[in-house]
Short mmCIF file of C-alpha atoms in Angstrom, two decimals:
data_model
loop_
_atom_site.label_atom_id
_atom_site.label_comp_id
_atom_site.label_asym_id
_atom_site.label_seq_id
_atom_site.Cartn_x
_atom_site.Cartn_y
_atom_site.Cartn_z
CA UNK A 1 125.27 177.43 110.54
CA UNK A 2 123.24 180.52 110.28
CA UNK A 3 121.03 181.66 112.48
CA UNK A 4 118.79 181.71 109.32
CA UNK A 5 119.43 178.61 108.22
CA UNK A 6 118.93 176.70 111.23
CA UNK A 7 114.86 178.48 111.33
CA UNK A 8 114.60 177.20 108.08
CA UNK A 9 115.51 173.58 109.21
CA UNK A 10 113.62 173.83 112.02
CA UNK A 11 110.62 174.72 109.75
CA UNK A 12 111.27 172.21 107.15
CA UNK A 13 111.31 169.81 110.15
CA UNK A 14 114.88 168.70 108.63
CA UNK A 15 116.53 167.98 111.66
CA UNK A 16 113.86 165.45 112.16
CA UNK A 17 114.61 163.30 109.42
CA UNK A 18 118.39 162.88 111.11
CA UNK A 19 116.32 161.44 114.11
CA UNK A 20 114.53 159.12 112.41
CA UNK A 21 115.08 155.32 110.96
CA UNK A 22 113.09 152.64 109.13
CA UNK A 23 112.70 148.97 110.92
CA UNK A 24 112.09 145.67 109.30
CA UNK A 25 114.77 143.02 110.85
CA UNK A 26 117.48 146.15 110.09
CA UNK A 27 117.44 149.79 111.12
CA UNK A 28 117.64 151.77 107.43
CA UNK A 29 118.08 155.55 107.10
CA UNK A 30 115.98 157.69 105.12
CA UNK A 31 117.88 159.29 103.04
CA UNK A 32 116.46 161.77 99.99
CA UNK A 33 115.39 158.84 98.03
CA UNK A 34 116.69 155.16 99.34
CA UNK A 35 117.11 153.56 102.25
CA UNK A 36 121.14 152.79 104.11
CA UNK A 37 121.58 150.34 106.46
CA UNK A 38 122.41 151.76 109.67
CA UNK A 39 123.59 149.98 113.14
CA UNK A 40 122.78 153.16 114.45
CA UNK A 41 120.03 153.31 116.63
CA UNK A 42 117.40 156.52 116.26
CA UNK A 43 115.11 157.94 118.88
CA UNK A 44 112.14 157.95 116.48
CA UNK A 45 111.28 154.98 114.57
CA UNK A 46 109.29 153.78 110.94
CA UNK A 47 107.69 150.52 112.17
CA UNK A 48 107.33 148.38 108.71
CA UNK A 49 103.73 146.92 108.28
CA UNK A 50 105.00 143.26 109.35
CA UNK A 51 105.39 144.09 112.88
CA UNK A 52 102.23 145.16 113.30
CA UNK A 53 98.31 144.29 112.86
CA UNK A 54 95.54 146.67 111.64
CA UNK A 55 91.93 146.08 112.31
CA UNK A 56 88.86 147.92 112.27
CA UNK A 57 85.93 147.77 114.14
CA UNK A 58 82.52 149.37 114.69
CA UNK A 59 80.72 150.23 117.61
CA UNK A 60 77.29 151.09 117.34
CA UNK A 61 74.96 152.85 119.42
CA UNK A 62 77.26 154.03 122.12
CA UNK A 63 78.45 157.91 123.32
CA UNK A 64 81.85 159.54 122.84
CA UNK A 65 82.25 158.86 126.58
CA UNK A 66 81.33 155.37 126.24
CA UNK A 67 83.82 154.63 123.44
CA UNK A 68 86.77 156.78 125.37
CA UNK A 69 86.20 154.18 129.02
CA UNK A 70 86.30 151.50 125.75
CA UNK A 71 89.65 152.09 124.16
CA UNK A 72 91.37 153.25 127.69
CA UNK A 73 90.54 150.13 128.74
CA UNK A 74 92.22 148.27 125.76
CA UNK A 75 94.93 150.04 126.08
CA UNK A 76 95.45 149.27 129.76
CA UNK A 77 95.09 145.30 129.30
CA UNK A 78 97.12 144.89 126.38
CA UNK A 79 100.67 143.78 126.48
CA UNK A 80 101.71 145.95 123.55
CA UNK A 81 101.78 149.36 122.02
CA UNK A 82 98.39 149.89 120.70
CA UNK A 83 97.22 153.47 118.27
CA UNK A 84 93.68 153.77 118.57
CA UNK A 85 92.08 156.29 116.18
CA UNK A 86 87.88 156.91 115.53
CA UNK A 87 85.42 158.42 113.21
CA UNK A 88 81.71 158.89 113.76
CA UNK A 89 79.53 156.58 111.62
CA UNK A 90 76.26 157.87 111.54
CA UNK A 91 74.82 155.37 109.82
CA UNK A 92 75.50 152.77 112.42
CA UNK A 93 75.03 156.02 115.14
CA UNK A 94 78.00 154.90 116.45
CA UNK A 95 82.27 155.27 115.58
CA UNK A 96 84.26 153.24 113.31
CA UNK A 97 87.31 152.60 115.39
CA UNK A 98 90.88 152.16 113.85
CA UNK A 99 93.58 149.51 116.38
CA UNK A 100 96.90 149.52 115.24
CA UNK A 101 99.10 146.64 117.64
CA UNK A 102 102.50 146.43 117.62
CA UNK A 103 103.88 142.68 117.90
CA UNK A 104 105.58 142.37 121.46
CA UNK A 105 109.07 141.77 120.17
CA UNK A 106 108.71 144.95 118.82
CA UNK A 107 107.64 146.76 121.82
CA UNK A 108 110.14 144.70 123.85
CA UNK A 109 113.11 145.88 121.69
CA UNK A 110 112.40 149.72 121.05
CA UNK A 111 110.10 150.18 124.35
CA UNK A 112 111.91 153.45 124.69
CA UNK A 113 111.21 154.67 121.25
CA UNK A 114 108.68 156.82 119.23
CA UNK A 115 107.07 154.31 116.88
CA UNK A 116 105.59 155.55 113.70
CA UNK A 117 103.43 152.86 111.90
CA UNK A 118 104.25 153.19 107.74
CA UNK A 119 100.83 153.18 106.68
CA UNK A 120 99.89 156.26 108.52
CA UNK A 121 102.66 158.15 107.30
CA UNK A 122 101.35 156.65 103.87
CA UNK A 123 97.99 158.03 104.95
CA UNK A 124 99.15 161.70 105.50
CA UNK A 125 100.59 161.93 102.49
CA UNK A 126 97.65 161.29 100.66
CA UNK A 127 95.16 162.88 102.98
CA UNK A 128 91.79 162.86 101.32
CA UNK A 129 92.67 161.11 98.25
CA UNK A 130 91.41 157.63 96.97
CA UNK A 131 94.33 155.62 95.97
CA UNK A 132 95.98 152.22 95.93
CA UNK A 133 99.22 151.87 95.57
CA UNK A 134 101.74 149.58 95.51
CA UNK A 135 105.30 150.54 96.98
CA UNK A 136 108.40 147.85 97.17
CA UNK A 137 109.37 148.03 100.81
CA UNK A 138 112.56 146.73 102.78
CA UNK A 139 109.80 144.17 103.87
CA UNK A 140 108.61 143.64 100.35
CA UNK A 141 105.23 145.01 97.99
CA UNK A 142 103.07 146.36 100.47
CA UNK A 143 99.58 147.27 98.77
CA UNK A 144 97.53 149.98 100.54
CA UNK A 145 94.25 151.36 99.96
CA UNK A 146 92.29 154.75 101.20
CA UNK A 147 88.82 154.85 100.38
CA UNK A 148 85.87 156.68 102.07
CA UNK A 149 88.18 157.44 104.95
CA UNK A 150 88.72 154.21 105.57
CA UNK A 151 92.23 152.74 105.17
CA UNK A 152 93.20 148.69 104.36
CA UNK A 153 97.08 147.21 103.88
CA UNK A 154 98.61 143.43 102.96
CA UNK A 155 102.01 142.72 101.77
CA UNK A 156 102.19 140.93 98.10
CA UNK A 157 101.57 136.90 98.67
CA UNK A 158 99.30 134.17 98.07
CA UNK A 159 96.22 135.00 96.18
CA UNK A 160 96.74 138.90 96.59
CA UNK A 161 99.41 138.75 94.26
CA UNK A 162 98.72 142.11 92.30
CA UNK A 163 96.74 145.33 92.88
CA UNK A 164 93.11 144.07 91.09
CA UNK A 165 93.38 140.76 93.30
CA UNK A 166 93.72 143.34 96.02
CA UNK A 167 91.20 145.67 95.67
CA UNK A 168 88.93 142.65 94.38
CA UNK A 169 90.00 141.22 97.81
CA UNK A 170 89.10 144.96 99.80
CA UNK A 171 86.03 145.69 97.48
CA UNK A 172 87.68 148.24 95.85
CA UNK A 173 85.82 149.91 92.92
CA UNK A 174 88.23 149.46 89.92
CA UNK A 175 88.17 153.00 88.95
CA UNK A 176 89.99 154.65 91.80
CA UNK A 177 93.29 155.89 91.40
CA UNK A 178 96.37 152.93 91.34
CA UNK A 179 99.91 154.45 91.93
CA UNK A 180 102.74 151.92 91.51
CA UNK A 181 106.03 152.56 93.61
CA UNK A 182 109.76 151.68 93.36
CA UNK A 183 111.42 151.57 97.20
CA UNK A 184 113.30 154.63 96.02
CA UNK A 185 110.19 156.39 95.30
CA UNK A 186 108.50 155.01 98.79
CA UNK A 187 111.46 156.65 100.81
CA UNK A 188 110.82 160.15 99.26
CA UNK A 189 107.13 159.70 100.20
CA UNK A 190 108.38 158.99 103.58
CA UNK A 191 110.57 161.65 103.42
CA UNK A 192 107.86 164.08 102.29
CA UNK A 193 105.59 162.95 104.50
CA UNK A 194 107.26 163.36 107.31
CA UNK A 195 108.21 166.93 106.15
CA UNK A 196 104.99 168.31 105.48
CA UNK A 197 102.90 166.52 108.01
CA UNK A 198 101.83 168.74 111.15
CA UNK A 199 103.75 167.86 114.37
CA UNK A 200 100.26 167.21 116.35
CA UNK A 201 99.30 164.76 113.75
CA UNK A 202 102.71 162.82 113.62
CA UNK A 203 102.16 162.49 117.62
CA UNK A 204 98.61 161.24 117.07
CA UNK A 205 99.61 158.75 114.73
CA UNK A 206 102.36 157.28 117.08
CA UNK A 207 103.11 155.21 120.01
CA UNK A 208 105.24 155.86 122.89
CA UNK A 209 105.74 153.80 126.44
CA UNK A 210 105.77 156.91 128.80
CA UNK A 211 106.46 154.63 131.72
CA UNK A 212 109.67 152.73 130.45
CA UNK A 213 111.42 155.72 128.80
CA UNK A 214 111.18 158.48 131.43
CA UNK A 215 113.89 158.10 134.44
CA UNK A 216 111.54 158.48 137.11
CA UNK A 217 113.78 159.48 139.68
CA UNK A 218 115.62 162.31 137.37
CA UNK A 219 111.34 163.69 136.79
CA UNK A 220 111.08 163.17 140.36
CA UNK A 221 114.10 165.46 140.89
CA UNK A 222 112.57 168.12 138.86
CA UNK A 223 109.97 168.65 141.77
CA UNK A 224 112.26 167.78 144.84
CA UNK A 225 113.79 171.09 144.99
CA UNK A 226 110.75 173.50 144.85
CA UNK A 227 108.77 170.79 147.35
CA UNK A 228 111.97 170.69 149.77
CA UNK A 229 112.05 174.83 149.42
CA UNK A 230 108.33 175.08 150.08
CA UNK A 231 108.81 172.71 152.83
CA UNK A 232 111.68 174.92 154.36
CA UNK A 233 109.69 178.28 154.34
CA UNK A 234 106.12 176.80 155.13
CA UNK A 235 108.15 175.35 158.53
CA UNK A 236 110.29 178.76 159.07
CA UNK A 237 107.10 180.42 158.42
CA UNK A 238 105.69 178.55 161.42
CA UNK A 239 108.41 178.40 163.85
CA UNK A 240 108.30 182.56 163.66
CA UNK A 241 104.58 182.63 163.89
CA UNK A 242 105.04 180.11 167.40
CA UNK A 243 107.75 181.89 168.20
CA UNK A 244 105.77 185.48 168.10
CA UNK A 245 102.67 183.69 169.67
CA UNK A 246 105.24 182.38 172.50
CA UNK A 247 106.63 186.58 173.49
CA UNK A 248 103.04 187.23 173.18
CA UNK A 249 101.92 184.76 176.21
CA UNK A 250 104.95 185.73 178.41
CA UNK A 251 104.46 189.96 177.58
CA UNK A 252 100.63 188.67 178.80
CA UNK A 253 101.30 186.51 181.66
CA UNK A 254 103.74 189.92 182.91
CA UNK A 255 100.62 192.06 183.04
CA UNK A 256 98.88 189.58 185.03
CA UNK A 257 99.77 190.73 188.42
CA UNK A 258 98.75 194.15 187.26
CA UNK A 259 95.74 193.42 185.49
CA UNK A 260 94.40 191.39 188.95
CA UNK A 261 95.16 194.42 190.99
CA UNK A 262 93.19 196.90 188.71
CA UNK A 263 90.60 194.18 189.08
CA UNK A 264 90.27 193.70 192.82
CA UNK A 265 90.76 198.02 193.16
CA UNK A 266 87.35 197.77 190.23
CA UNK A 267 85.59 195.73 192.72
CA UNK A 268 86.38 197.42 195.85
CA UNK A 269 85.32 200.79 194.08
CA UNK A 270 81.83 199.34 193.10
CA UNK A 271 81.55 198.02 196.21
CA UNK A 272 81.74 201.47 198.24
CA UNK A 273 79.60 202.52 195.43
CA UNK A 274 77.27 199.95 196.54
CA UNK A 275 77.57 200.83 199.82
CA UNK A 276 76.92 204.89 199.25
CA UNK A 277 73.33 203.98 196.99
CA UNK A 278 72.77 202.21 199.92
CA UNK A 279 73.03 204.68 202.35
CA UNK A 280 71.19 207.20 200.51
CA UNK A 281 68.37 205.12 199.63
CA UNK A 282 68.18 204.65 203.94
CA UNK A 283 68.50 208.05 203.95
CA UNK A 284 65.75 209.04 201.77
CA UNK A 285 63.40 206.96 203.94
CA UNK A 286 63.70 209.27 206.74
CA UNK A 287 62.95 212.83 206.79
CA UNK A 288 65.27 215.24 208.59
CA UNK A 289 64.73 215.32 212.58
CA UNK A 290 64.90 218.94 212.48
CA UNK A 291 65.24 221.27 209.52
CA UNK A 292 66.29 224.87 210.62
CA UNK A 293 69.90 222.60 212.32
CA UNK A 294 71.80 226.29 210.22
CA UNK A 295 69.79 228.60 213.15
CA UNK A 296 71.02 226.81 215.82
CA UNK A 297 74.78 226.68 214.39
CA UNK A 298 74.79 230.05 213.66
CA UNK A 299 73.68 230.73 217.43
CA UNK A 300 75.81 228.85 218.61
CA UNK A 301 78.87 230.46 216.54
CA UNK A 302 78.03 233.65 217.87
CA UNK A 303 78.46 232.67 221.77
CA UNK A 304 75.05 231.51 222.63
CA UNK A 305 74.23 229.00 225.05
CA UNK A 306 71.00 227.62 223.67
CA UNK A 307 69.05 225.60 226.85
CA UNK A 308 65.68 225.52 224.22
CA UNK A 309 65.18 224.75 220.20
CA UNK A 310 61.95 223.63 219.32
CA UNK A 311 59.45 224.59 217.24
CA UNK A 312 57.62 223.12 213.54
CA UNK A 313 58.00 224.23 209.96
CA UNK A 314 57.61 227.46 210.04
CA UNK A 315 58.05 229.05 213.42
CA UNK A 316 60.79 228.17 215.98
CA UNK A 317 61.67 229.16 219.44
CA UNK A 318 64.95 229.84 220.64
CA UNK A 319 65.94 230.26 224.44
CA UNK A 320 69.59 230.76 226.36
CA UNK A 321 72.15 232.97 227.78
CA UNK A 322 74.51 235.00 226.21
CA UNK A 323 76.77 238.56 226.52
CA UNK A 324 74.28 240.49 223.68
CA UNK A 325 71.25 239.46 223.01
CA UNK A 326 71.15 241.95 220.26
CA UNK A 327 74.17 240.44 218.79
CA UNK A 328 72.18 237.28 218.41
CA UNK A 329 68.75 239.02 217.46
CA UNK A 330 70.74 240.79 214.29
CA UNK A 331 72.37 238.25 213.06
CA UNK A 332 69.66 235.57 213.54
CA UNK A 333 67.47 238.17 211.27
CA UNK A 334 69.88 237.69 208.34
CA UNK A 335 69.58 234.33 207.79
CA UNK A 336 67.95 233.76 204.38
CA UNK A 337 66.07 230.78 206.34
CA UNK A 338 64.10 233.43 208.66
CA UNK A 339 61.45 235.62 207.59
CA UNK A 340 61.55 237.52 211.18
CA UNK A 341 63.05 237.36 214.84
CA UNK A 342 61.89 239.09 217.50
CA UNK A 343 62.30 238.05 221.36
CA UNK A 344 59.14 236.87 222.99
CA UNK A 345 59.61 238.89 226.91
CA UNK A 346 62.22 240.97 228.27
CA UNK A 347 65.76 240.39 228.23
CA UNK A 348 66.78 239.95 231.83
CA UNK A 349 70.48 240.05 233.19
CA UNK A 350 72.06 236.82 234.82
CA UNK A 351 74.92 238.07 236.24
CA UNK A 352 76.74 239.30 232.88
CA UNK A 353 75.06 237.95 230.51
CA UNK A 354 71.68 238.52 229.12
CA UNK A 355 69.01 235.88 229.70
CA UNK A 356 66.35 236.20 226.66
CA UNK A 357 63.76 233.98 224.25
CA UNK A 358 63.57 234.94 220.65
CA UNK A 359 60.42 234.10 218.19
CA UNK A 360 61.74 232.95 214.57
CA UNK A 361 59.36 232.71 211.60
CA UNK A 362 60.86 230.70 209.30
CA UNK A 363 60.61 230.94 205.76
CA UNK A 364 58.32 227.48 204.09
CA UNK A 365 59.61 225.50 200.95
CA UNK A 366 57.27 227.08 198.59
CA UNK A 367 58.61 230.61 199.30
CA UNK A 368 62.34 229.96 199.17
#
């Protein structure tokens, strides 16, 4: 086939049609205008109006949301495939609700099926029309009515034995459009039905146990092997993460010993600091017990025996022995500390050396 020609199937829905069969006590195939016995059984099936009931009902005075908790909950407690379908009724300021039930033998036997009640494939076809019509079925005359939106079925028996006991029976208006069909001429509205019906609007108008056709453990499967993989890297993922958190601890704990001796050096270091504010601050309580200690040194350096060093601030008294008293005199004078020197007496000999007192004026603080 064509690459063409299978598009165009696919857009005439053809292949479809080889998918589908009609059901009342025998499986028939549609074909383009009759219906063959088949034993073979189709994934998507036309459930005849005998197997199952149709009833409407309004609700009044209740919300969208109220109606929706409604319906799920019919749908929950009943035993068989249910369609439920709704319109808003103003009037009643409420919805006109639609219940199709399929007859548990039915559901029993094709519980893993796509079932397609007749009459809404009978409604598509006529969309917004008003009609009744009378088709011969593989069931028998099925009558069917669409009027205002509303939609009403029965087969051919008792006292609705013809379409005016029918629409007498439905409250029909006897001007609306009657349409009289052989079965031949039902199974090409089926046909074209099916064919030119949207795919969202087939699947609203049919029934399908989710739970008893889907092999759980193959959908399970479908999600096993991404879960397992995500399983597998969120655990690798971890193991490195402990395992970079572990080399972390040991690289710390080996720095321990050397981070404790840095410490204990830090606190023997602000501990001498300590120690030398201390001192200072003992130091700066006390003045100096002499403040000219440089004069003495530097008398000393130069070979003098002092025996005397007293004095105050600013003048200072210097007594001893040694070989030149000159010597000392001169270099005493250059201090930057003494303003003048000059010896207070003579210098007198003691055997070699020269005995002698010198007179210092010392320079104060304010004229350094």
């Amino acid at each position: 086939m064509k690459l063409s020609e299978l598009l165009q199937n696919v857009k005439n829905k053809k292949w479809l049609l080889n998918s589908i069969a009609y059901y009342h006590e025998n499986l028939f195939l549609l074909a383009a205008s009759e219906f063959k016995v088949t034993d073979k059984s189709k994934k998507v099936i036309i459930v005849s109006r005998r197997n199952y009931n149709e009833k409407w009902q309004t609700y009044p005075s209740v919300s969208l949301k109220e109606l929706k908790d409604i319906l799920k909950l019919q749908k929950e407690t009943s035993n068989s495939l249910i369609i439920e379908s709704f319109s808003k009724n103003e009037q009643q300021e409420g919805y006109d609700v639609k219940t199709i039930t399929f007859s548990e033998k039915l559901t029993d036997e094709f519980s893993k099926h796509i079932l397609i009640p007749e009459t809404e494939l009978i409604n598509h076809y006529y969309k917004d029309q008003k009609v009744v019509i009378e088709a011969q079925t593989p069931a028998g005359n099925l009558f069917y009515s669409k009027v205002e939106g509303k939609t009403k079925s029965a087969y051919k028996q008792g006292l609705v034995s013809s379409l005016e006991s029918f629409c007498l029976s439905i409250g029909v208006h006897s001007d609306v459009a009657k349409v009289s069909l052989t079965q031949d001429d039902y199974a090409s509205l089926l046909n074209e039905a099916i064919l030119n019906t949207p795919f969202l609007s087939l699947y609203k108008t049919a029934a399908f146990d989710f739970k008893s056709s889907v092999d759980y453990k193959l959908l399970h499967s479908l999600y096993y092997g991404p879960l397992i993989s995500a399983g597998i890297f969120i655990a690798g993922v971890n193991a490195f993460y402990m395992y970079k958190a572990n080399s972390l601890e040991t690289t710390l704990l080996s720095y321990q010993g050397g981070v404790s001796e840095l410490l204990e050096q830090k606190q023997k270091i602000d501990l001498d600091k300590l120690y030398v504010e201390q001192v200072l601050q003992e130091f700066e309580l006390y003045p100096n017990v002499h403040s000219h200690w440089d004069i003495a040194y530097k008398a000393i350096s130069e070979g003098m025996d002092i025996q005397e060093f007293s004095g105050s601030k600013s003048n200072v008294t210097l007594r001893g022995f040694a070989d030149s008293a000159s010597s000392i005199l001169a270099v005493i004078s250059e201090l930057p500390m003494v303003e003048s020197a000059q010896f207070s007496g003579p210098v007198r000999k003691s055997g070699k050396r020269d005995y002698f007192m010198m007179e210092l004026k010392v320079v104060g603080e304010n004229e350094k």
